[in-house]
């Protein structure tokens, strides 16, 4: 017998006899899922769906006595409802999905791994994570409980450099045309971390560099490469009524470290939260040093 | 072929583009089917949604773009602005359709704001969001302009029956206390009841306890305006309409941004009327146009010139103070 998971995902509406089904998809919907949700919205709802800021889809105006049936139908189409209540919420990923010119890590893969391991796991209160594919941080890591940002540390191989200075322009936020001459991509950053040395070679000022990797993607002969690829980690931010920016707890860590810190942070949250306190409040109460001691310290 | 038209994003893969559509956070069934169909035929069987509630159709071959755009126009999908230096998709919260906290007509305002400003040229990208109430779901403080619906309450004790409902709501017990929030279920199983119990929490969790309403010894409510955030929840849920709207309108926050250089915006007006709101929006765009250096974003310009400089130029002659409630004036002063 299939047991219906009543975890969450059915939201009450102000119109008492209706509910809204929340389908966490984190911004990516297959054609099949889209058709399924269209069918349901047409038959059981009011012919519309809503998009949320965390990239879920909501199907509103489902008669509440139909909710069970609709949930089952969604499940059959591999659309789990959820992402409410006191648990690890949908992991928000930036829109890179392998096509954003700035992406330096495999956002899809990270999203999947984190989702498989943590999504829906119970926590003292909601726990929000996001993954951004580069230092542009489009998925707002600063207002999540746990924000992840992909980074690529650049290095110049001078033997390959032909002094075209595209990297200099890139780091200034220069505008690029793709080879077809169309459409334009504007570098989002304006770091000006690359200058031209006396020998005419480009030099990276690593104090200014934010490891966005944009220069790497724009070096025609491939003289610029990623020395390493890793992650920046932000902890304890939140949006909503009392917003607060997260603490940067790691500037550049490996994948193994990333998962160790994520695991540690969830454990820490479970252990130290009083009642339904958000992580941001735990950190305010106990101090970021307390967190660092418990989570970041190597055994 | 005018590929530089609006709504076409280059992909890192040569020869492909992603098409972006501005939909104000909602899709109709016809639009969904069209997108699914086009993704199957011309793309990679996927559709993306963004944090600004636009939809994107990735992996469209450049030569197919005009054709696909035409088909999309047929179901009312408007291409989104991807021009770097324009007013971006206006971001509304999902209130109108279901949210119990909505203090203003979000989609009504969205239509007006989007019609008037979306796609307009600016020195740098310019983001506007609309939240229906002070729960701030659309991060007003991370937008160039964040708009928030507010309702300032006043209790008319003549009508009050001392039921205590308003105080309970304001304490954050919200509608979970109203057991009549759900009618008797035609499916009165235990599973259903449990489900409703569980499912009640997420929506109504949204309120944080404020405790701005104090009951006196007679059980009559009094509002502590220092604590009240003008959410209007008490107004809408008083059974005898004893809580009236003294003033309603919009809070305006200015100069926030998300992403890499995230910065919180400042609240410049607590409750502006709709007319005042549009004056502020017009003038803010003019201000950005006039004072930005090069492609500077508004938050950077404000940081450079100071918030007072901005206020002098934008709020001049608006007489917002005189129109604020006395209680609010006392608080800000
Ligand atoms: S965070 Fe970086 S990779 Fe992701 S969408 Fe933004 S610019 Fe692209
Ligand atoms: S873009 Fe590459 S080749 Fe051109 S100057 Fe920079 S490092 Fe040298
Ligand atoms: S990786 Fe560093 S040097 Fe390269 S563009 Fe980004 S900030 Fe500039
Ligand atoms: S709680 Fe307020 S801001 Fe959030 S969706 Fe409802 S009306 Fe909009
Ligand atoms: S103001 Fe309304 S809700 Fe509050 S106690 Fe009086 S009657 Fe009840
Ligand atoms: S409007 Fe003020 S008094 Fe009324 S529920 Fe909201 S915060 Fe409480």
XYZ file of C-alpha atoms and ligand atoms in Angstrom:
680
model
C 0.000 0.000 0.000
C 1.397 3.338 -0.892
C 1.590 5.540 2.087
C 0.840 9.142 1.358
C 3.506 11.424 2.634
C 1.731 14.270 4.275
C 4.926 15.987 5.031
C 4.043 19.352 3.619
C 3.613 21.050 0.329
C -0.088 21.698 0.588
C -0.522 25.316 1.513
C -3.668 26.762 2.941
C -5.174 29.663 1.022
C -7.034 32.546 2.510
C -10.020 31.173 0.644
C -10.723 28.432 3.100
C -11.909 25.731 0.802
C -8.867 25.912 -1.466
C -5.270 24.831 -1.171
C -2.131 25.525 -3.163
C 0.210 22.686 -4.086
C 3.873 23.610 -3.935
C 6.110 21.663 -6.284
C 9.784 22.311 -5.593
C 11.634 22.131 -8.886
C 14.407 24.594 -8.280
C 13.976 26.338 -11.543
C 14.110 23.510 -14.017
C 11.020 21.872 -15.473
C 10.866 19.186 -18.134
C 8.304 19.371 -20.897
C 6.533 16.368 -19.442
C 6.288 17.930 -15.980
C 5.061 21.156 -17.511
C 2.290 19.373 -19.401
C 1.282 17.450 -16.298
C 1.021 20.583 -14.201
C -0.892 22.308 -16.989
C -3.390 19.437 -17.013
C -3.869 19.646 -13.278
C -4.143 23.420 -13.243
C -6.750 23.231 -15.960
C -8.794 20.425 -14.483
C -8.514 20.998 -10.736
C -7.315 24.571 -10.440
C -8.013 27.857 -12.176
C -5.855 27.407 -15.229
C -2.784 29.135 -13.838
C 0.362 28.263 -11.933
C 2.587 30.585 -9.910
C 6.350 30.875 -9.893
C 8.062 31.463 -6.560
C 11.202 33.379 -5.722
C 12.799 30.080 -4.666
C 12.008 28.719 -8.108
C 9.265 26.332 -7.134
C 5.982 26.089 -8.975
C 2.716 26.464 -7.112
C -0.616 25.247 -8.385
C -3.250 27.315 -6.602
C -6.997 26.885 -6.312
C -7.085 23.141 -5.743
C -10.264 22.251 -3.854
C -8.985 20.889 -0.599
C -10.885 17.655 -0.915
C -9.035 17.097 -4.184
C -5.597 17.716 -2.692
C -4.940 14.066 -1.895
C -5.831 12.989 -5.381
C -3.774 15.735 -6.985
C -0.813 14.945 -4.804
C -0.963 11.308 -5.863
C -1.195 12.278 -9.483
C 1.774 14.594 -9.188
C 3.754 11.864 -7.487
C 3.041 9.501 -10.334
C 4.570 12.045 -12.661
C 7.598 12.198 -10.339
C 6.615 15.576 -8.996
C 6.945 15.512 -5.231
C 5.263 18.331 -3.435
C 6.910 19.832 -0.402
C 9.501 22.335 0.677
C 7.571 23.698 3.608
C 7.854 23.443 7.337
C 10.796 22.607 9.519
C 13.204 20.942 7.152
C 15.918 21.527 4.614
C 14.055 23.397 1.882
C 14.522 23.210 -1.863
C 18.076 23.954 -2.792
C 17.986 27.051 -4.963
C 20.386 26.921 -7.873
C 21.306 29.821 -10.058
C 20.044 29.709 -13.615
C 23.389 28.642 -15.036
C 22.411 25.042 -15.947
C 25.396 24.584 -18.153
C 24.699 27.563 -20.342
C 25.613 30.640 -18.354
C 28.892 32.036 -19.657
C 30.069 32.697 -16.106
C 29.560 29.282 -14.566
C 32.748 27.794 -13.103
C 31.408 24.768 -11.207
C 28.880 22.145 -12.202
C 25.844 23.703 -10.546
C 23.512 20.907 -11.611
C 25.681 18.256 -10.060
C 26.105 20.114 -6.789
C 22.397 20.784 -6.683
C 21.616 17.097 -7.194
C 24.123 15.884 -4.635
C 22.931 18.267 -1.965
C 19.302 17.585 -2.745
C 19.778 13.812 -2.614
C 21.560 14.030 0.690
C 19.688 16.729 2.566
C 16.451 17.863 1.008
C 13.511 17.330 3.357
C 15.701 16.300 6.293
C 14.234 17.620 9.478
C 15.809 20.650 11.133
C 14.705 22.822 14.091
C 13.110 25.220 11.650
C 13.459 25.899 7.949
C 16.956 25.653 6.533
C 17.588 27.288 3.190
C 20.501 26.598 0.914
C 21.489 27.980 -2.452
C 24.142 27.245 -5.045
C 25.583 29.954 -7.306
C 27.777 28.920 -10.207
C 30.233 31.787 -9.812
C 31.175 34.784 -7.722
C 28.350 36.800 -9.256
C 26.274 35.044 -6.639
C 22.957 35.234 -8.474
C 21.292 32.783 -6.074
C 21.757 35.225 -3.172
C 23.952 33.141 -0.871
C 23.945 36.012 1.606
C 20.338 35.563 2.603
C 20.356 31.796 2.924
C 21.150 29.680 5.944
C 23.821 28.045 3.811
C 24.998 29.713 0.616
C 27.473 28.099 -1.753
C 29.404 29.997 -4.409
C 31.567 28.391 -7.087
C 35.058 29.822 -7.520
C 37.923 29.393 -9.929
C 41.385 30.633 -8.998
C 43.133 31.991 -12.110
C 46.761 31.600 -13.063
C 48.568 32.869 -16.136
C 50.904 30.653 -18.119
C 53.118 33.368 -19.580
C 54.604 31.041 -22.180
C 51.203 30.901 -23.851
C 50.183 34.530 -23.410
C 50.076 36.601 -26.574
C 49.423 39.898 -24.808
C 45.965 40.496 -26.218
C 44.815 41.910 -22.860
C 41.332 40.517 -23.167
C 41.705 39.361 -19.586
C 42.315 42.941 -18.491
C 39.116 44.027 -20.192
C 37.240 41.025 -18.801
C 38.187 41.892 -15.255
C 37.021 45.452 -15.831
C 33.596 44.178 -16.780
C 34.178 44.601 -20.483
C 31.571 43.688 -23.035
C 32.063 40.720 -25.290
C 30.485 39.710 -28.494
C 30.298 36.011 -29.195
C 31.960 34.921 -32.381
C 28.789 35.317 -34.375
C 29.030 38.983 -33.466
C 25.782 38.647 -31.573
C 24.348 38.809 -28.724
C 26.393 40.665 -26.200
C 27.552 39.393 -22.854
C 28.540 41.971 -20.370
C 31.041 40.961 -17.761
C 29.267 41.499 -14.502
C 32.365 42.165 -12.507
C 34.435 45.297 -12.299
C 37.314 44.163 -10.161
C 40.205 45.559 -12.163
C 42.429 42.941 -10.604
C 44.514 42.505 -13.768
C 46.983 45.147 -14.825
C 49.716 45.204 -17.417
C 53.205 44.816 -16.014
C 56.343 46.541 -17.244
C 57.222 43.527 -19.330
C 53.884 43.886 -21.090
C 52.560 40.764 -19.398
C 49.241 40.769 -17.574
C 49.511 40.509 -13.787
C 46.832 39.383 -11.401
C 46.531 41.189 -8.089
C 45.291 38.322 -5.960
C 44.210 40.639 -3.167
C 41.647 42.129 -5.499
C 40.750 38.981 -7.406
C 37.499 37.349 -6.348
C 38.096 34.089 -8.225
C 35.207 34.592 -10.598
C 37.022 32.913 -13.465
C 35.766 35.366 -16.083
C 39.270 36.140 -17.337
C 39.853 32.411 -17.803
C 36.850 32.057 -20.103
C 37.988 35.023 -22.147
C 41.623 34.204 -22.832
C 41.805 33.227 -26.508
C 44.962 31.086 -26.398
C 44.102 29.490 -23.068
C 47.029 31.051 -21.262
C 44.781 31.677 -18.304
C 43.744 28.548 -16.493
C 42.065 27.591 -13.247
C 44.701 26.640 -10.742
C 41.960 25.193 -8.602
C 38.190 25.196 -8.490
C 36.357 25.330 -5.210
C 33.683 26.946 -3.109
C 33.008 29.943 -0.955
C 30.597 29.304 1.907
C 28.204 31.731 3.573
C 26.328 30.795 6.728
C 23.482 32.233 8.753
C 21.787 34.702 6.441
C 18.084 35.173 5.973
C 15.540 37.127 3.994
C 11.977 37.822 5.035
C 10.898 40.299 7.624
C 14.168 40.530 9.535
C 16.824 40.186 6.880
C 20.445 39.642 7.704
C 23.468 38.915 5.561
C 25.353 35.688 6.117
C 28.881 35.300 7.477
C 31.524 34.228 5.024
C 32.886 31.180 6.829
C 35.085 29.824 4.063
C 36.584 31.703 1.155
C 37.859 28.829 -0.919
C 37.409 25.198 0.052
C 37.435 21.869 -1.747
C 34.415 19.735 -2.462
C 35.202 17.391 0.424
C 35.414 20.358 2.766
C 32.175 21.757 1.422
C 30.254 18.647 2.380
C 31.981 18.381 5.730
C 30.973 21.946 6.545
C 27.414 21.474 5.321
C 27.002 18.311 7.383
C 28.593 20.042 10.372
C 26.363 23.084 10.016
C 23.174 21.033 10.012
C 24.377 19.075 13.037
C 25.292 22.305 14.776
C 21.885 23.757 14.002
C 20.127 20.698 15.399
C 22.215 20.700 18.518
C 22.170 24.355 19.467
C 18.883 25.792 18.248
C 16.450 26.575 21.031
C 12.969 25.625 19.925
C 12.234 26.856 16.436
C 15.045 29.340 16.288
C 16.527 30.055 12.847
C 20.240 29.537 12.396
C 20.747 33.288 12.146
C 19.448 33.680 15.694
C 21.550 30.825 17.036
C 24.611 32.562 15.641
C 23.536 35.881 17.097
C 23.075 34.289 20.488
C 26.221 32.146 20.596
C 28.497 34.131 18.329
C 30.121 33.159 15.064
C 33.263 32.032 16.903
C 31.247 29.387 18.689
C 30.029 28.132 15.325
C 33.504 28.137 13.865
C 34.876 26.188 16.789
C 32.266 23.511 16.435
C 32.012 23.269 12.695
C 35.202 24.457 11.065
C 37.789 23.080 13.428
C 39.538 19.996 12.129
C 39.418 17.062 14.501
C 17.868 39.089 -38.181
C 17.658 41.346 -35.180
C 19.014 38.989 -32.580
C 19.792 41.843 -30.268
C 16.105 42.243 -29.671
C 14.897 41.941 -26.162
C 14.661 38.696 -24.297
C 17.445 36.820 -26.033
C 20.279 35.656 -23.821
C 23.485 34.347 -25.292
C 24.595 30.921 -24.139
C 28.152 29.917 -23.688
C 27.464 27.333 -26.392
C 27.844 29.036 -29.736
C 24.784 29.179 -31.908
C 22.329 28.790 -29.051
C 20.301 31.297 -27.126
C 17.974 31.250 -24.177
C 14.728 33.147 -24.547
C 13.394 34.939 -21.515
C 9.775 35.884 -20.961
C 8.329 38.227 -18.412
C 5.238 36.691 -16.903
C 4.807 38.413 -13.543
C 5.111 35.156 -11.677
C 2.270 33.306 -13.297
C 1.707 31.094 -16.304
C -1.520 30.104 -17.952
C -2.210 26.580 -19.076
C -1.881 27.623 -22.715
C 1.511 29.199 -22.041
C 2.714 26.113 -20.203
C 1.706 23.809 -23.029
C 3.312 26.071 -25.597
C 6.557 26.212 -23.629
C 6.582 22.448 -23.099
C 5.941 21.894 -26.769
C 8.619 24.329 -27.928
C 11.134 22.915 -25.460
C 10.470 19.499 -26.939
C 10.650 20.606 -30.551
C 13.308 23.284 -30.530
C 15.090 23.083 -27.185
C 16.205 20.429 -24.753
C 12.870 19.527 -23.188
C 13.373 21.927 -20.369
C 12.003 25.229 -19.205
C 13.658 27.315 -16.506
C 12.204 29.677 -13.948
C 14.228 32.466 -12.376
C 14.381 34.224 -9.035
C 12.691 37.208 -10.667
C 9.839 34.937 -11.681
C 10.468 35.047 -15.371
C 10.537 31.876 -17.490
C 13.304 30.885 -19.845
C 13.443 28.569 -22.799
C 17.060 27.478 -23.226
C 18.886 25.806 -26.095
C 17.117 27.512 -28.972
C 19.126 27.658 -32.193
C 19.768 31.246 -33.185
C 18.192 30.822 -36.597
C 15.009 29.516 -34.977
C 14.688 32.410 -32.557
C 12.326 34.665 -34.551
C 10.024 31.764 -35.283
C 9.913 30.604 -31.679
C 9.333 34.136 -30.430
C 6.414 34.468 -32.788
C 4.813 31.289 -31.514
C 5.294 32.476 -27.962
C 3.714 35.825 -28.713
C 0.665 33.874 -29.817
C 0.025 32.802 -26.227
C 0.854 36.185 -24.759
C 4.430 35.473 -23.683
C 6.222 38.808 -23.680
C 9.973 38.726 -24.219
C 11.857 39.834 -21.135
C 14.341 42.609 -20.984
C 17.842 41.326 -21.088
C 19.187 44.657 -22.041
C 21.835 45.206 -19.413
C 20.782 48.739 -18.745
C 17.038 48.709 -18.353
C 14.339 48.283 -15.752
C 14.239 44.509 -15.252
C 11.232 42.293 -14.753
C 9.135 43.670 -11.902
C 8.945 41.033 -9.177
C 5.552 40.581 -7.497
C 4.825 38.267 -4.557
C 2.270 35.497 -5.016
C -0.210 37.177 -2.734
C -3.250 37.981 -4.825
C -4.149 34.446 -5.376
C -4.008 32.942 -1.983
C -1.993 34.642 0.711
C -3.737 35.440 3.964
C -1.387 38.322 4.708
C -1.865 40.420 1.615
C -2.391 44.042 2.594
C -2.608 45.504 -0.891
C -3.661 44.411 -4.369
C -0.321 43.100 -5.522
C -1.176 42.087 -9.074
C -3.127 45.289 -9.638
C -0.087 47.290 -8.666
C 2.210 44.955 -10.582
C 0.325 45.645 -13.799
C 0.599 49.382 -13.337
C 4.269 49.347 -12.381
C 5.263 46.877 -15.094
C 3.343 48.748 -17.787
C 4.934 52.014 -16.842
C 8.529 51.022 -16.192
C 9.470 47.591 -17.474
C 12.137 47.739 -20.160
C 12.786 51.424 -19.752
C 16.397 52.461 -20.310
C 18.511 53.253 -17.281
C 22.235 53.767 -16.714
C 22.449 50.238 -15.280
C 20.000 47.492 -14.518
C 17.216 48.608 -12.261
C 15.175 46.181 -10.180
C 11.771 46.682 -8.629
C 9.925 44.245 -6.379
C 6.480 44.288 -4.809
C 5.615 42.542 -1.536
C 1.992 42.492 -0.464
C 2.768 42.950 3.209
C 5.654 43.508 5.630
C 6.587 39.841 5.540
C 8.867 41.059 2.759
C 8.692 37.858 0.712
C 10.127 39.621 -2.344
C 13.176 41.022 -0.581
C 12.355 44.710 -1.010
C 15.691 45.556 0.574
C 17.614 43.769 -2.191
C 16.056 45.771 -5.023
C 16.772 49.227 -6.389
C 13.219 49.964 -5.346
C 11.283 47.661 -3.048
C 7.581 48.307 -2.579
C 5.670 46.903 0.399
C 1.943 47.057 1.089
C 1.027 48.468 4.513
C -2.132 49.040 6.481
C -2.017 51.237 9.560
C -4.717 50.130 12.020
C -6.820 52.067 14.508
C -9.176 50.455 16.974
C -12.682 51.806 17.363
C -13.551 50.564 20.817
C -17.230 51.417 20.293
C -17.523 48.463 17.971
C -15.230 46.095 19.837
C -16.718 43.037 21.534
C -13.490 42.171 23.373
C -13.135 38.802 21.669
C -9.338 38.948 21.795
C -8.902 37.708 18.227
C -6.736 40.640 17.147
C -4.325 40.196 20.045
C -3.990 36.495 19.289
C -3.258 37.172 15.648
C -0.690 39.789 16.421
C 0.990 37.431 18.835
C 1.743 35.250 15.839
C -0.813 32.629 16.679
C -2.431 33.841 13.539
C -5.042 31.807 11.877
C -4.042 28.525 13.438
C -6.158 29.746 16.319
C -9.155 30.138 14.107
C -10.294 26.553 14.073
C -12.891 27.495 11.540
C -10.088 28.197 9.107
C -11.127 24.977 7.424
C -14.679 23.918 6.936
C -15.644 20.428 8.061
C -13.927 18.100 5.675
C -16.032 15.893 3.463
C -13.175 13.479 3.934
C -13.052 13.484 7.707
C -10.325 10.911 8.044
C -7.605 11.061 10.601
C -5.045 11.375 7.850
C -6.824 14.430 6.554
C -6.960 16.054 9.918
C -3.335 15.377 10.566
C -2.500 16.718 7.186
C -4.379 19.900 7.778
C -2.711 20.237 11.123
C 0.677 19.876 9.522
C -0.099 21.931 6.525
C -1.426 24.810 8.445
C 1.955 25.563 9.856
C 3.874 26.537 6.738
C 1.642 29.316 5.544
C 0.971 30.866 8.831
C 4.469 30.465 10.099
C 5.076 33.550 8.053
C 4.092 35.791 10.936
C 6.601 36.435 13.589
C 5.091 37.220 16.979
C 4.767 40.972 17.354
C 2.565 41.323 20.368
C 1.629 44.852 19.427
C -1.910 44.502 20.747
C -2.349 44.550 24.484
C -5.616 43.639 26.145
C -6.529 45.744 29.165
C -8.262 44.431 32.280
C -11.608 44.655 30.537
C -10.294 42.624 27.654
C -10.275 45.631 25.350
C -7.416 45.832 22.852
C -4.892 48.663 22.550
C -2.256 48.954 19.882
C 1.335 49.651 20.821
C 2.392 51.570 17.742
C 6.047 51.191 18.558
C 5.686 47.500 17.948
C 3.070 47.527 15.207
C 4.457 46.945 11.727
C 1.288 47.962 9.863
C 0.613 44.533 8.444
C -3.141 44.918 8.698
C -3.760 41.340 9.761
C -5.825 42.471 12.722
C -7.909 44.755 10.501
C -8.935 41.973 8.173
C -9.726 39.480 10.900
C -11.786 41.451 13.390
C -15.261 39.915 13.425
C -17.014 43.249 14.040
C -14.840 45.503 11.873
C -13.813 47.395 14.978
C -10.313 47.831 13.627
C -10.254 50.451 10.938
C -7.733 51.463 8.360
C -6.276 54.771 9.397
C -3.999 54.909 6.409
C -2.901 52.398 3.842
C -0.355 52.492 1.093
C 3.193 51.543 0.345
C 6.528 51.507 2.026
C 9.345 52.352 -0.351
C 12.846 50.997 0.115
C 15.638 52.325 -2.030
C 19.115 51.306 -3.049
C 19.318 47.617 -2.262
C 20.954 44.976 -4.370
C 21.505 41.240 -4.289
C 24.248 39.155 -5.815
C 27.916 39.621 -5.291
C 27.887 43.121 -3.861
C 24.730 42.607 -1.838
C 23.601 45.656 0.093
C 20.413 46.382 2.018
C 18.305 49.279 0.832
C 16.922 52.024 3.062
C 13.315 52.636 3.916
C 12.586 56.174 2.776
C 8.832 56.302 3.224
C 6.726 54.269 5.588
C 3.330 54.709 3.957
C 3.045 56.562 0.670
C -0.162 56.790 -1.339
C -0.232 55.239 -4.780
C 0.194 58.632 -6.376
C 3.168 59.429 -4.194
C 4.616 56.014 -4.932
C 4.606 56.703 -8.663
C 6.103 60.143 -8.160
C 8.899 58.536 -6.163
C 9.432 55.881 -8.836
C 9.527 58.477 -11.642
C 11.915 60.690 -9.774
C 14.135 57.820 -8.685
C 14.628 56.763 -12.288
C 15.352 60.385 -13.204
C 17.774 60.589 -10.311
C 19.565 57.464 -11.448
C 19.738 58.819 -14.999
C 21.088 62.156 -13.848
C 23.607 61.181 -11.212
C 24.970 57.771 -12.161
C 28.565 57.836 -13.336
C 28.768 55.678 -16.393
C 27.094 52.368 -15.760
C 26.811 52.836 -12.049
C 23.940 51.105 -10.322
C 21.627 53.127 -8.124
C 22.897 51.653 -4.834
C 26.439 52.665 -5.763
C 25.356 56.166 -6.702
C 23.507 56.543 -3.417
C 26.472 55.264 -1.505
C 28.712 57.771 -3.229
C 26.403 60.773 -2.891
C 24.703 59.908 0.376
C 21.108 59.039 1.130
C 20.335 62.649 2.037
C 21.318 63.759 -1.448
C 18.910 61.216 -2.890
C 16.117 62.245 -0.542
C 16.589 65.925 -1.304
C 16.135 65.287 -4.987
C 13.430 62.684 -4.885
C 11.232 63.493 -1.926
C 11.235 67.263 -2.407
C 7.814 68.819 -2.146
C 6.079 65.542 -1.441
C 4.973 66.541 2.063
C 5.126 62.958 3.159
C 5.593 63.919 6.773
C 2.343 65.805 6.962
C 0.545 62.826 5.535
C 2.067 60.244 7.779
C 0.061 59.193 10.781
C 0.943 61.026 13.935
C 1.973 57.797 15.558
C 4.344 57.063 12.731
C 5.816 60.498 12.824
C 6.515 60.133 16.490
C 8.353 56.926 15.809
C 10.563 58.181 13.049
C 11.313 61.376 14.931
S 25.842 32.824 -10.343
Fe 27.304 32.929 -12.033
S 26.981 30.994 -13.102
Fe 25.166 31.305 -11.861
S 23.703 32.388 -13.200
Fe 24.842 33.943 -12.034
S 26.505 34.541 -13.390
Fe 25.744 32.559 -14.146
S 43.725 37.101 -22.313
Fe 45.237 35.457 -22.201
S 46.555 35.834 -23.940
Fe 45.391 37.714 -23.655
S 46.714 38.939 -22.318
Fe 45.356 37.823 -20.973
S 46.499 35.971 -20.448
Fe 47.499 36.855 -22.218
S 39.152 35.612 -11.667
Fe 40.107 37.357 -10.652
S 41.427 38.247 -12.165
Fe 40.027 36.895 -13.272
S 38.340 38.232 -13.926
Fe 37.761 37.355 -11.956
S 38.447 38.862 -10.446
Fe 39.497 39.326 -12.351
S 3.183 37.092 3.190
Fe 2.982 39.191 2.362
S 4.754 39.478 1.018
Fe 4.524 37.265 1.396
S 3.282 36.481 -0.313
Fe 1.868 37.008 1.363
S 1.275 39.148 0.942
Fe 3.083 38.729 -0.293
S -10.913 44.776 17.997
Fe -12.069 43.185 16.951
S -10.785 41.382 17.072
Fe -9.997 42.824 18.559
S -10.946 42.270 20.467
Fe -12.214 43.866 19.529
S -13.727 42.748 18.351
Fe -12.122 41.283 18.829
S -1.332 45.821 11.940
Fe -0.076 46.106 13.772
S -1.416 45.606 15.446
Fe -2.381 44.771 13.621
S -1.651 42.652 13.512
Fe -0.246 43.887 12.296
S 1.396 44.419 13.707
Fe -0.334 43.720 14.961
